Each structure stands twice: as C-alpha cells, then as structure tokens.
C-alpha cells in the first residue's frame, strides 16, 4: 500500500465516495484498502464520512433488514469474502479463508457448505449451536445418544460448524442422564463364578468394558499388586526420610528417578522406550557429558533413533520374557510337587487361617478330614464331608494337605490320569 498524508487521503476519500455512494458492496474503508492507500486515521475517517452521508445510511438500513449482524461469528470471514470479496488483513488467515471458501456458498442470505457428496449443509451460527444439540440429543426425538452418534446425527440432518465433533463430546459429558445411566468404562469384581464366566466375558468384550478381578484375601494371585509401586515406595521412602509429611512434593522427583533408571527386566529405561533416547540428567549439564558436548551432532541422529524405536521396544520385550523365565526357573526349584487323586482324605486350612484372623493359641489350624470328590487340573479340588456327604466349597491346593494317621496317609489306590502336580 502507498502511504499518503491526511490531506491527500481525505481528497481521495471524497473522490472514491462520490463514485461508489449508494452502491452495494464493501464499506468505504474496505474499498480504500483495495485502492492501495493508507494513512493512520483511515478507518476512523471513513466511518465518520459514511455516518454523515444520508444516502449511505439509508442504504445500510435497507440492507440490515435482510441480514443480521454476525459480529464474532465463525461464518463472518466466509460471508465477507463471498459477498464482498473481502479477505482478513492477516496474510495467513486470508490464505486459509480463500482456500476453504471454495466449499461455501450463499443462498437467501444464509451460508451453506457443500458436503463430500455435493449436498448443501447449513452453517450454524454460534448462538444456535447449544439449542440445536439439546434438541437433537434430548428433545422429542432425542435418545440421549453418545457423542459420536450425536455428531453423525447432526451431519445427517444437514448441519455444520468447525468445532462440531469436540462440542458434541463436551455436551454429552455434561448430560447428567448419560453419565448416570451410561455404560461404565471399567468394572471391578471378585473371582466368583457369577462374574467370571463365558457369558459375562463376551458381553464385556462386546461393549469394550475392562474387567478387573480382585481377591480380598490373595490379591497377588490375580496380578493386582505391581512391582512398580514397590519400587516407587522404596525410592520415595529414602527421599522423605527427614520430612515424611512432605511426600507429595517429592513424588514428581520419584517418578523422574524411576523413569530415567534402567530396569532389570527390560534392560532399558522407561523414558527411552517412550521417546527413543535416554533423558539428559542434571548431572550431565553440570558436568557436560558427550551427549551435551556433541549436541549439534546428536540432532542429526535423532531421526534415526525414532526410526529404531520399535526395534528398541521389541528388544525390551524379549529381555522381559527372558527375565520371566529366570524367575519361573528359580521359583520351581523351591516348590515341591503335591499330588492328589479322587477319594483322598485331606485336611483343609481353618477359616481363621484363610481369612488371616487372629485366634487363640490352642485353636486348631486344620479342619476335616474331607474326601476329594474330583480333582481339577486348574489347581483346586471339589470336597465333600465323608459322614454327611455334604459338598464343601472348592479351595486351592495350597489350602489343604493329605490326612496322615499313625504315619500312613489315608488315600485311595492311584489311578492313571488322576495325579495332579501343584506348584
């Protein structure tokens, strides 16, 4: 644009106004920009000049009846470009509007957008978005559908605005009936057969619900106790030795220490498995290490590290499997096989032993004897009372032993296929 003085600008303003007064199109200020002139008070002078002109005011009042104000509306740049061929002052924003405007068109003073099938979709102003979502979601024909279903329904009905997908998700999350009666993301239950069976598992898999199983007496048996928490507590206890009440302040440092330390099972740091390279520690900055000194060279091999990230993770997974095999081998050396068969008389742990409840000194630690009715290969036996023939709830192998009287075990002759080895 050519910079002009105030006097020359006013003369050009009068000249341009006389030739365009009463004509449809952009305002006087926008017309001045197209001519390529500029002075600091150009916008104020143009507005004041148009306000004093009676013909311009009458034309504005006639046009305002046909079109409502769109100040602050997302549709405004497209309407101004389609109707007045006016672009935003920012170059990048103008380029984006010009590219996207190819799919928009005006019809009866309303902005529409062409879909991928070239069908017209009405562009919804911001003041009508919440009302429209509320009517489709929980109105007369609404069914309190999920966010994705609501988004698809609005598109099917022929509505559009840029933040449509995010707005529908936020709207559904704020809907109390949906949150109260919606499907849970995760459920927690014990290992009882009413919850652990084929029917329940298929139903949970169908709705993508995570099923966590926990045992109140033996949580380690179903993997709920993690070694990660044990390691974090060990690090945290050393950091807060002087001030235990401030443990929350040391928790981020504990997590950082854990994530930047090489773990034995994977032979890698958790940080490197996520980002492809080890973190630069504070000590390496205080006393510059090779990574810090060769920073310019390291930037060139950063892309190669990201390409090798999958291979690094596969190697960590293989190391973890090797570590698990070593643990299993070490554990098996300390386990003595226990074999049971149908008809054996066994003693089972007393209730206070199973529940971990304190009892008196002379309280028996075993109950029975009971007769094994059936041995299951998964690690438990079905028991019954020999005298009353009443069945006892099945218990894991670790909770009972062979009943021995006078040095002899009371068990039936062994049959092929009845031997079960318990580890």
CSV table of C-alpha atoms in Angstrom, one decimal:
chain,number,residue,atom,x,y,z
A,1,UNK,CA,0.0,0.0,0.0
A,2,UNK,CA,1.1,3.6,-0.7
A,3,UNK,CA,1.3,5.8,2.4
A,4,UNK,CA,-0.3,9.2,1.9
A,5,UNK,CA,-0.8,12.3,4.0
A,6,UNK,CA,-4.0,13.2,5.8
A,7,UNK,CA,-4.9,15.9,3.3
A,8,UNK,CA,-4.3,13.7,0.3
A,9,UNK,CA,-6.2,10.8,2.0
A,10,UNK,CA,-9.2,13.0,2.6
A,11,UNK,CA,-9.2,14.1,-1.0
A,12,UNK,CA,-9.0,10.6,-2.2
A,13,UNK,CA,-11.8,9.6,0.2
A,14,UNK,CA,-14.2,12.2,-1.1
A,15,UNK,CA,-13.4,11.2,-4.7
A,16,UNK,CA,-14.0,7.5,-4.0
A,17,UNK,CA,-17.1,8.1,-2.1
A,18,UNK,CA,-18.7,10.2,-4.8
A,19,UNK,CA,-18.2,7.3,-7.3
A,20,UNK,CA,-19.5,4.5,-5.0
A,21,UNK,CA,-22.1,6.1,-2.8
A,22,UNK,CA,-25.3,4.1,-2.7
A,23,UNK,CA,-23.8,1.1,-4.4
A,24,UNK,CA,-23.9,-2.4,-2.9
A,25,UNK,CA,-20.6,-3.9,-1.9
A,26,UNK,CA,-18.0,-3.5,0.8
A,27,UNK,CA,-17.8,-0.4,3.1
A,28,UNK,CA,-15.8,2.7,2.2
A,29,UNK,CA,-12.8,1.6,4.4
A,30,UNK,CA,-12.5,-1.8,2.5
A,31,UNK,CA,-12.8,0.0,-0.8
A,32,UNK,CA,-9.9,2.3,0.2
A,33,UNK,CA,-7.8,-0.7,1.0
A,34,UNK,CA,-8.4,-2.2,-2.4
A,35,UNK,CA,-7.2,1.0,-4.0
A,36,UNK,CA,-3.9,0.6,-2.1
A,37,UNK,CA,-3.9,3.7,0.1
A,38,UNK,CA,-3.1,4.1,3.8
A,39,UNK,CA,-2.8,6.7,6.5
A,40,UNK,CA,-3.1,6.2,10.3
A,41,UNK,CA,-6.6,7.6,10.7
A,42,UNK,CA,-8.0,6.0,7.6
A,43,UNK,CA,-10.6,3.7,9.3
A,44,UNK,CA,-11.9,6.5,11.6
A,45,UNK,CA,-12.2,9.0,8.8
A,46,UNK,CA,-14.1,6.5,6.5
A,47,UNK,CA,-16.6,5.6,9.3
A,48,UNK,CA,-17.2,9.3,10.1
A,49,UNK,CA,-17.7,10.2,6.5
A,50,UNK,CA,-20.2,7.4,5.9
A,51,UNK,CA,-22.2,8.3,9.1
A,52,UNK,CA,-22.6,11.9,7.8
A,53,UNK,CA,-23.8,10.7,4.3
A,54,UNK,CA,-27.7,10.3,4.4
A,55,UNK,CA,-27.7,8.1,1.2
A,56,UNK,CA,-25.2,5.7,2.7
A,57,UNK,CA,-27.2,5.5,6.0
A,58,UNK,CA,-30.4,4.7,4.1
A,59,UNK,CA,-28.7,2.0,2.1
A,60,UNK,CA,-27.3,0.5,5.3
A,61,UNK,CA,-30.7,0.4,6.9
A,62,UNK,CA,-32.3,-1.3,3.9
A,63,UNK,CA,-29.5,-4.0,3.7
A,64,UNK,CA,-29.6,-4.6,7.5
A,65,UNK,CA,-33.2,-5.7,7.3
A,66,UNK,CA,-32.2,-8.6,5.0
A,67,UNK,CA,-29.1,-9.7,7.0
A,68,UNK,CA,-28.5,-10.0,10.7
A,69,UNK,CA,-25.2,-8.9,12.4
A,70,UNK,CA,-22.6,-11.6,12.6
A,71,UNK,CA,-20.0,-9.9,14.8
A,72,UNK,CA,-17.8,-12.6,16.4
A,73,UNK,CA,-19.3,-15.4,14.3
A,74,UNK,CA,-17.1,-18.1,12.7
A,75,UNK,CA,-19.1,-17.6,9.5
A,76,UNK,CA,-18.1,-13.9,9.1
A,77,UNK,CA,-14.8,-14.3,7.1
A,78,UNK,CA,-16.5,-16.6,4.6
A,79,UNK,CA,-19.6,-14.4,4.2
A,80,UNK,CA,-17.5,-11.2,3.7
A,81,UNK,CA,-15.3,-13.0,1.1
A,82,UNK,CA,-18.3,-14.5,-0.8
A,83,UNK,CA,-20.5,-11.4,-0.6
A,84,UNK,CA,-18.0,-8.6,-0.7
A,85,UNK,CA,-14.7,-10.3,-1.8
A,86,UNK,CA,-13.1,-9.0,1.3
A,87,UNK,CA,-10.3,-11.0,3.0
A,88,UNK,CA,-8.9,-10.7,6.5
A,89,UNK,CA,-5.9,-8.4,7.0
A,90,UNK,CA,-3.7,-11.2,8.2
A,91,UNK,CA,-2.0,-12.9,5.3
A,92,UNK,CA,-2.1,-16.5,6.7
A,93,UNK,CA,-5.7,-16.2,7.8
A,94,UNK,CA,-6.7,-14.7,4.4
A,95,UNK,CA,-5.0,-17.6,2.6
A,96,UNK,CA,-6.9,-20.2,4.8
A,97,UNK,CA,-10.2,-18.5,4.2
A,98,UNK,CA,-9.6,-18.3,0.4
A,99,UNK,CA,-8.8,-22.0,0.2
A,100,UNK,CA,-11.8,-23.1,2.3
A,101,UNK,CA,-14.3,-20.7,0.8
A,102,UNK,CA,-14.5,-23.0,-2.4
A,103,UNK,CA,-16.9,-25.3,-0.5
A,104,UNK,CA,-19.1,-22.4,0.8
A,105,UNK,CA,-21.9,-20.5,-1.0
A,106,UNK,CA,-24.6,-18.0,-0.1
A,107,UNK,CA,-28.3,-18.7,-0.6
A,108,UNK,CA,-31.1,-16.3,0.7
A,109,UNK,CA,-28.6,-14.5,3.0
A,110,UNK,CA,-27.6,-17.8,4.6
A,111,UNK,CA,-24.2,-19.5,4.4
A,112,UNK,CA,-24.1,-23.1,3.2
A,113,UNK,CA,-21.3,-25.7,2.8
A,114,UNK,CA,-21.0,-28.4,0.2
A,115,UNK,CA,-20.6,-31.9,1.6
A,116,UNK,CA,-18.4,-34.6,0.0
A,117,UNK,CA,-21.5,-35.7,-1.9
A,118,UNK,CA,-22.1,-32.1,-3.0
A,119,UNK,CA,-25.2,-31.8,-0.9
A,120,UNK,CA,-25.9,-28.4,0.8
A,121,UNK,CA,-25.3,-28.3,4.6
A,122,UNK,CA,-26.4,-25.3,6.6
A,123,UNK,CA,-23.7,-23.5,8.6
A,124,UNK,CA,-25.0,-23.0,12.1
A,125,UNK,CA,-24.2,-19.7,14.0
A,126,UNK,CA,-22.7,-19.9,17.4
A,127,UNK,CA,-25.9,-18.7,19.1
A,128,UNK,CA,-27.8,-21.7,17.8
A,129,UNK,CA,-25.3,-24.5,18.4
A,130,UNK,CA,-26.3,-25.4,22.0
A,131,UNK,CA,-30.0,-25.1,21.3
A,132,UNK,CA,-29.6,-27.4,18.3
A,133,UNK,CA,-27.6,-30.0,20.2
A,134,UNK,CA,-30.0,-30.0,23.1
A,135,UNK,CA,-33.0,-30.6,20.8
A,136,UNK,CA,-31.3,-33.5,18.8
A,137,UNK,CA,-29.9,-35.1,22.0
A,138,UNK,CA,-32.7,-34.9,24.5
A,139,UNK,CA,-35.6,-33.3,22.6
A,140,UNK,CA,-38.8,-35.0,21.4
A,141,UNK,CA,-36.9,-37.3,19.0
A,142,UNK,CA,-33.7,-37.4,21.1
A,143,UNK,CA,-32.5,-40.7,22.6
A,144,UNK,CA,-29.5,-39.4,24.7
A,145,UNK,CA,-27.1,-41.0,22.3
A,146,UNK,CA,-23.4,-40.9,22.7
A,147,UNK,CA,-21.1,-38.2,21.3
A,148,UNK,CA,-20.2,-40.0,18.1
A,149,UNK,CA,-23.8,-40.8,17.4
A,150,UNK,CA,-24.9,-37.2,18.1
A,151,UNK,CA,-22.2,-35.9,15.7
A,152,UNK,CA,-23.3,-38.3,13.0
A,153,UNK,CA,-27.0,-37.4,13.5
A,154,UNK,CA,-26.3,-33.7,13.2
A,155,UNK,CA,-24.4,-34.3,10.0
A,156,UNK,CA,-27.2,-36.4,8.6
A,157,UNK,CA,-29.7,-33.7,9.3
A,158,UNK,CA,-27.5,-31.2,7.4
A,159,UNK,CA,-25.8,-29.0,9.9
A,160,UNK,CA,-22.2,-27.9,10.2
A,161,UNK,CA,-19.8,-25.8,12.3
A,162,UNK,CA,-16.0,-26.2,12.6
A,163,UNK,CA,-15.9,-27.5,16.2
A,164,UNK,CA,-18.8,-29.8,15.8
A,165,UNK,CA,-17.1,-33.0,17.0
A,166,UNK,CA,-15.5,-31.5,20.1
A,167,UNK,CA,-18.7,-29.7,21.0
A,168,UNK,CA,-20.8,-32.8,20.8
A,169,UNK,CA,-18.3,-34.7,23.1
A,170,UNK,CA,-18.4,-31.9,25.6
A,171,UNK,CA,-22.2,-31.7,25.5
A,172,UNK,CA,-22.6,-35.4,26.2
A,173,UNK,CA,-20.2,-35.4,29.1
A,174,UNK,CA,-22.2,-32.6,30.7
A,175,UNK,CA,-25.5,-34.5,30.3
A,176,UNK,CA,-26.4,-36.0,33.7
A,177,UNK,CA,-28.7,-38.8,32.5
A,178,UNK,CA,-26.0,-40.0,30.1
A,179,UNK,CA,-23.3,-40.0,32.9
A,180,UNK,CA,-25.7,-41.6,35.4
A,181,UNK,CA,-27.1,-44.5,33.3
A,182,UNK,CA,-24.3,-44.8,30.7
A,183,UNK,CA,-22.1,-47.9,30.3
A,184,UNK,CA,-19.1,-48.0,32.7
A,185,UNK,CA,-15.6,-48.0,31.3
A,186,UNK,CA,-14.3,-50.4,33.9
A,187,UNK,CA,-15.9,-52.7,36.5
A,188,UNK,CA,-14.4,-54.4,39.5
A,189,UNK,CA,-15.4,-57.8,40.9
A,190,UNK,CA,-14.1,-60.8,42.7
A,191,UNK,CA,-13.2,-64.1,41.1
A,192,UNK,CA,-16.6,-65.6,41.8
A,193,UNK,CA,-18.4,-67.6,39.0
A,194,UNK,CA,-21.3,-65.1,38.7
A,195,UNK,CA,-18.8,-62.6,37.3
A,196,UNK,CA,-16.1,-64.8,35.8
A,197,UNK,CA,-17.8,-66.9,33.1
A,198,UNK,CA,-18.1,-67.0,29.3
A,199,UNK,CA,-21.4,-65.1,29.1
A,200,UNK,CA,-20.2,-62.1,31.1
A,201,UNK,CA,-16.8,-62.0,29.3
A,202,UNK,CA,-18.5,-62.0,25.9
A,203,UNK,CA,-20.8,-59.2,27.0
A,204,UNK,CA,-18.0,-57.0,28.4
A,205,UNK,CA,-15.9,-57.6,25.2
A,206,UNK,CA,-18.9,-56.5,23.1
A,207,UNK,CA,-19.2,-53.1,24.8
A,208,UNK,CA,-15.4,-52.6,25.3
A,209,UNK,CA,-15.6,-52.7,29.1
A,210,UNK,CA,-12.5,-53.5,31.1
A,211,UNK,CA,-13.0,-56.2,33.8
A,212,UNK,CA,-10.7,-56.0,36.8
A,213,UNK,CA,-10.8,-59.0,39.1
A,214,UNK,CA,-9.5,-58.9,42.6
A,215,UNK,CA,-9.4,-61.3,45.5
A,216,UNK,CA,-9.8,-59.9,49.0
A,217,UNK,CA,-7.6,-62.5,50.6
A,218,UNK,CA,-4.9,-63.2,48.0
A,219,UNK,CA,-4.6,-60.1,45.7
A,220,UNK,CA,-1.2,-61.3,44.3
A,221,UNK,CA,-2.9,-64.3,42.7
A,222,UNK,CA,-4.5,-62.2,40.0
A,223,UNK,CA,-1.8,-59.7,39.3
A,224,UNK,CA,-3.2,-56.6,41.1
A,225,UNK,CA,-0.1,-56.0,43.1
A,226,UNK,CA,2.6,-54.5,40.8
A,227,UNK,CA,6.3,-54.4,41.3
A,228,UNK,CA,6.3,-50.8,40.1
A,229,UNK,CA,4.6,-49.5,43.2
A,230,UNK,CA,7.0,-51.4,45.4
A,231,UNK,CA,10.0,-49.7,43.6
A,232,UNK,CA,8.4,-46.3,43.8
A,233,UNK,CA,7.7,-46.7,47.5
A,234,UNK,CA,11.3,-47.8,48.0
A,235,UNK,CA,12.7,-44.6,46.3
A,236,UNK,CA,10.2,-42.3,48.0
A,237,UNK,CA,10.9,-43.6,51.5
A,238,UNK,CA,14.6,-42.7,51.0
A,239,UNK,CA,13.8,-39.2,49.8
A,240,UNK,CA,11.4,-38.3,52.6
A,241,UNK,CA,13.4,-39.8,55.4
A,242,UNK,CA,13.8,-36.4,57.1
A,243,UNK,CA,10.3,-35.0,56.3
A,244,UNK,CA,7.8,-37.8,55.8
A,245,UNK,CA,4.8,-35.4,55.7
A,246,UNK,CA,6.1,-33.7,52.5
A,247,UNK,CA,6.0,-36.9,50.4
A,248,UNK,CA,3.7,-35.3,47.8
A,249,UNK,CA,6.4,-32.7,47.0
A,250,UNK,CA,8.9,-35.5,46.3
A,251,UNK,CA,6.6,-37.6,44.2
A,252,UNK,CA,7.5,-36.0,40.8
A,253,UNK,CA,11.2,-36.4,41.6
A,254,UNK,CA,10.5,-40.1,42.5
A,255,UNK,CA,8.7,-40.7,39.2
A,256,UNK,CA,11.5,-39.0,37.3
A,257,UNK,CA,14.1,-41.1,39.1
A,258,UNK,CA,12.2,-44.3,38.2
A,259,UNK,CA,11.7,-43.4,34.6
A,260,UNK,CA,15.3,-42.5,33.9
A,261,UNK,CA,16.8,-45.6,35.6
A,262,UNK,CA,17.5,-48.8,33.7
A,263,UNK,CA,15.1,-51.5,34.8
A,264,UNK,CA,16.3,-55.1,35.2
A,265,UNK,CA,13.6,-56.9,33.3
A,266,UNK,CA,13.7,-54.8,30.2
A,267,UNK,CA,17.4,-53.7,30.3
A,268,UNK,CA,16.2,-50.1,29.3
A,269,UNK,CA,14.8,-47.0,30.9
A,270,UNK,CA,11.1,-46.3,30.7
A,271,UNK,CA,11.9,-42.9,29.2
A,272,UNK,CA,13.9,-44.4,26.3
A,273,UNK,CA,11.1,-46.8,25.5
A,274,UNK,CA,8.7,-43.8,25.0
A,275,UNK,CA,10.9,-41.2,23.4
A,276,UNK,CA,13.6,-43.4,21.7
A,277,UNK,CA,16.6,-41.9,23.6
A,278,UNK,CA,17.7,-41.5,27.2
A,279,UNK,CA,17.0,-38.3,29.1
A,280,UNK,CA,19.7,-35.7,29.7
A,281,UNK,CA,20.1,-35.6,33.5
A,282,UNK,CA,21.0,-32.5,35.5
A,283,UNK,CA,24.4,-34.0,36.3
A,284,UNK,CA,25.2,-34.2,32.6
A,285,UNK,CA,24.5,-30.4,32.3
A,286,UNK,CA,26.6,-29.5,35.4
A,287,UNK,CA,29.5,-31.6,34.1
A,288,UNK,CA,28.9,-31.8,30.3
A,289,UNK,CA,28.8,-35.3,29.0
A,290,UNK,CA,29.4,-36.5,25.5
A,291,UNK,CA,25.6,-36.1,24.7
A,292,UNK,CA,25.8,-32.4,25.8
A,293,UNK,CA,29.1,-31.6,24.1
A,294,UNK,CA,28.0,-33.2,20.8
A,295,UNK,CA,24.5,-31.6,20.8
A,296,UNK,CA,24.8,-30.4,17.2
A,297,UNK,CA,25.8,-33.9,16.0
A,298,UNK,CA,23.1,-35.6,18.2
A,299,UNK,CA,20.3,-33.6,16.4
A,300,UNK,CA,21.2,-35.3,13.1
A,301,UNK,CA,20.9,-38.8,14.6
A,302,UNK,CA,17.6,-38.0,16.4
A,303,UNK,CA,15.6,-39.1,13.4
A,304,UNK,CA,17.4,-42.4,13.2
A,305,UNK,CA,16.7,-43.0,16.9
A,306,UNK,CA,13.0,-42.5,16.3
A,307,UNK,CA,13.1,-44.9,13.4
A,308,UNK,CA,14.7,-47.6,15.6
A,309,UNK,CA,12.2,-47.0,18.5
A,310,UNK,CA,10.1,-50.1,17.5
A,311,UNK,CA,13.2,-52.3,17.4
A,312,UNK,CA,14.2,-51.0,20.9
A,313,UNK,CA,10.8,-51.8,22.3
A,314,UNK,CA,10.9,-55.3,20.7
A,315,UNK,CA,14.3,-55.9,22.3
A,316,UNK,CA,13.0,-54.8,25.7
A,317,UNK,CA,10.0,-57.2,25.4
A,318,UNK,CA,12.4,-60.0,24.6
A,319,UNK,CA,14.5,-59.2,27.6
A,320,UNK,CA,11.4,-59.2,29.8
A,321,UNK,CA,10.5,-62.7,28.6
A,322,UNK,CA,14.0,-63.9,29.4
A,323,UNK,CA,13.7,-62.3,32.9
A,324,UNK,CA,10.3,-64.0,33.5
A,325,UNK,CA,11.7,-67.4,32.5
A,326,UNK,CA,14.6,-67.0,35.0
A,327,UNK,CA,12.1,-66.1,37.8
A,328,UNK,CA,10.0,-69.1,36.9
A,329,UNK,CA,13.0,-71.4,36.9
A,330,UNK,CA,14.2,-70.1,40.3
A,331,UNK,CA,10.7,-70.4,41.8
A,332,UNK,CA,10.3,-74.0,40.5
A,333,UNK,CA,13.4,-75.0,42.3
A,334,UNK,CA,11.8,-74.1,45.7
A,335,UNK,CA,8.5,-75.8,45.0
A,336,UNK,CA,7.8,-79.4,46.0
A,337,UNK,CA,5.2,-81.3,43.9
A,338,UNK,CA,1.9,-82.1,45.7
A,339,UNK,CA,-0.2,-84.8,44.1
A,340,UNK,CA,-3.9,-85.6,44.8
A,341,UNK,CA,-6.4,-88.0,43.4
A,342,UNK,CA,-10.1,-88.8,43.8
A,343,UNK,CA,-11.0,-90.3,47.1
A,344,UNK,CA,-8.1,-89.0,49.1
A,345,UNK,CA,-8.8,-87.8,52.7
A,346,UNK,CA,-7.4,-84.3,53.2
A,347,UNK,CA,-7.3,-81.6,55.9
A,348,UNK,CA,-8.0,-78.0,54.9
A,349,UNK,CA,-7.0,-74.7,56.5
A,350,UNK,CA,-9.3,-73.4,59.2
A,351,UNK,CA,-11.3,-70.4,58.5
A,352,UNK,CA,-9.2,-68.1,60.7
A,353,UNK,CA,-6.1,-69.1,58.7
A,354,UNK,CA,-7.7,-68.5,55.3
A,355,UNK,CA,-9.0,-65.1,56.4
A,356,UNK,CA,-5.9,-64.1,58.4
A,357,UNK,CA,-7.9,-63.5,61.6
A,358,UNK,CA,-6.2,-63.8,64.9
A,359,UNK,CA,-7.2,-66.8,67.0
A,360,UNK,CA,-6.3,-68.3,70.4
A,361,UNK,CA,-3.2,-70.4,70.9
A,362,UNK,CA,-4.9,-73.8,71.1
A,363,UNK,CA,-7.4,-73.2,68.2
A,364,UNK,CA,-6.9,-75.9,65.6
A,365,UNK,CA,-5.3,-74.8,62.4
A,366,UNK,CA,-6.8,-77.6,60.3
A,367,UNK,CA,-10.4,-78.8,59.7
A,368,UNK,CA,-11.5,-82.2,58.5
A,369,UNK,CA,-10.9,-84.8,57.2
A,370,UNK,CA,-12.7,-84.2,53.9
A,371,UNK,CA,-12.9,-86.5,50.9
A,372,UNK,CA,-11.7,-85.4,47.5
A,373,UNK,CA,-14.6,-85.8,45.1
A,374,UNK,CA,-13.0,-84.5,41.9
A,375,UNK,CA,-9.5,-83.1,41.1
A,376,UNK,CA,-9.4,-80.3,38.6
A,377,UNK,CA,-6.3,-79.5,36.6
A,378,UNK,CA,-6.6,-75.8,37.2
A,379,UNK,CA,-5.4,-76.1,40.8
A,380,UNK,CA,-8.4,-76.9,43.0
A,381,UNK,CA,-10.4,-79.9,44.2
A,382,UNK,CA,-14.1,-80.5,44.9
A,383,UNK,CA,-14.5,-81.8,48.5
A,384,UNK,CA,-17.3,-83.5,50.5
A,385,UNK,CA,-17.9,-84.4,54.1
A,386,UNK,CA,-17.4,-88.3,54.3
A,387,UNK,CA,-20.1,-88.6,57.0
A,388,UNK,CA,-22.8,-86.3,55.8
A,389,UNK,CA,-21.9,-86.4,52.0
A,390,UNK,CA,-22.3,-82.6,52.0
A,391,UNK,CA,-20.2,-80.8,49.4
A,392,UNK,CA,-17.7,-78.2,50.5
A,393,UNK,CA,-16.8,-75.1,48.5
A,394,UNK,CA,-13.7,-75.8,46.3
A,395,UNK,CA,-10.4,-74.5,47.6
A,396,UNK,CA,-7.0,-74.1,46.0
A,397,UNK,CA,-4.4,-76.8,46.5
A,398,UNK,CA,-2.3,-74.6,48.8
A,399,UNK,CA,-5.0,-74.6,51.5
A,400,UNK,CA,-5.1,-78.4,52.4
A,401,UNK,CA,-2.8,-81.4,52.9
A,402,UNK,CA,-3.1,-85.2,53.0
A,403,UNK,CA,-4.6,-86.5,56.2
A,404,UNK,CA,-2.0,-88.7,57.8
A,405,UNK,CA,-2.9,-91.1,60.7
A,406,UNK,CA,-0.2,-93.0,62.6
A,407,UNK,CA,2.3,-92.3,59.8
A,408,UNK,CA,0.1,-93.6,57.0
A,409,UNK,CA,-1.7,-91.4,54.5
A,410,UNK,CA,-5.4,-92.2,54.0
A,411,UNK,CA,-5.7,-92.2,50.3
A,412,UNK,CA,-7.2,-94.4,47.6
A,413,UNK,CA,-5.2,-96.5,45.2
A,414,UNK,CA,-3.8,-94.3,42.5
A,415,UNK,CA,-5.4,-94.4,39.0
A,416,UNK,CA,-3.8,-93.3,35.7
A,417,UNK,CA,-4.7,-89.7,34.9
A,418,UNK,CA,-5.7,-88.8,38.5
A,419,UNK,CA,-2.4,-87.4,39.6
A,420,UNK,CA,-2.2,-83.6,39.8
A,421,UNK,CA,1.1,-81.7,40.4
A,422,UNK,CA,0.7,-78.4,42.2
A,423,UNK,CA,3.3,-75.7,42.1
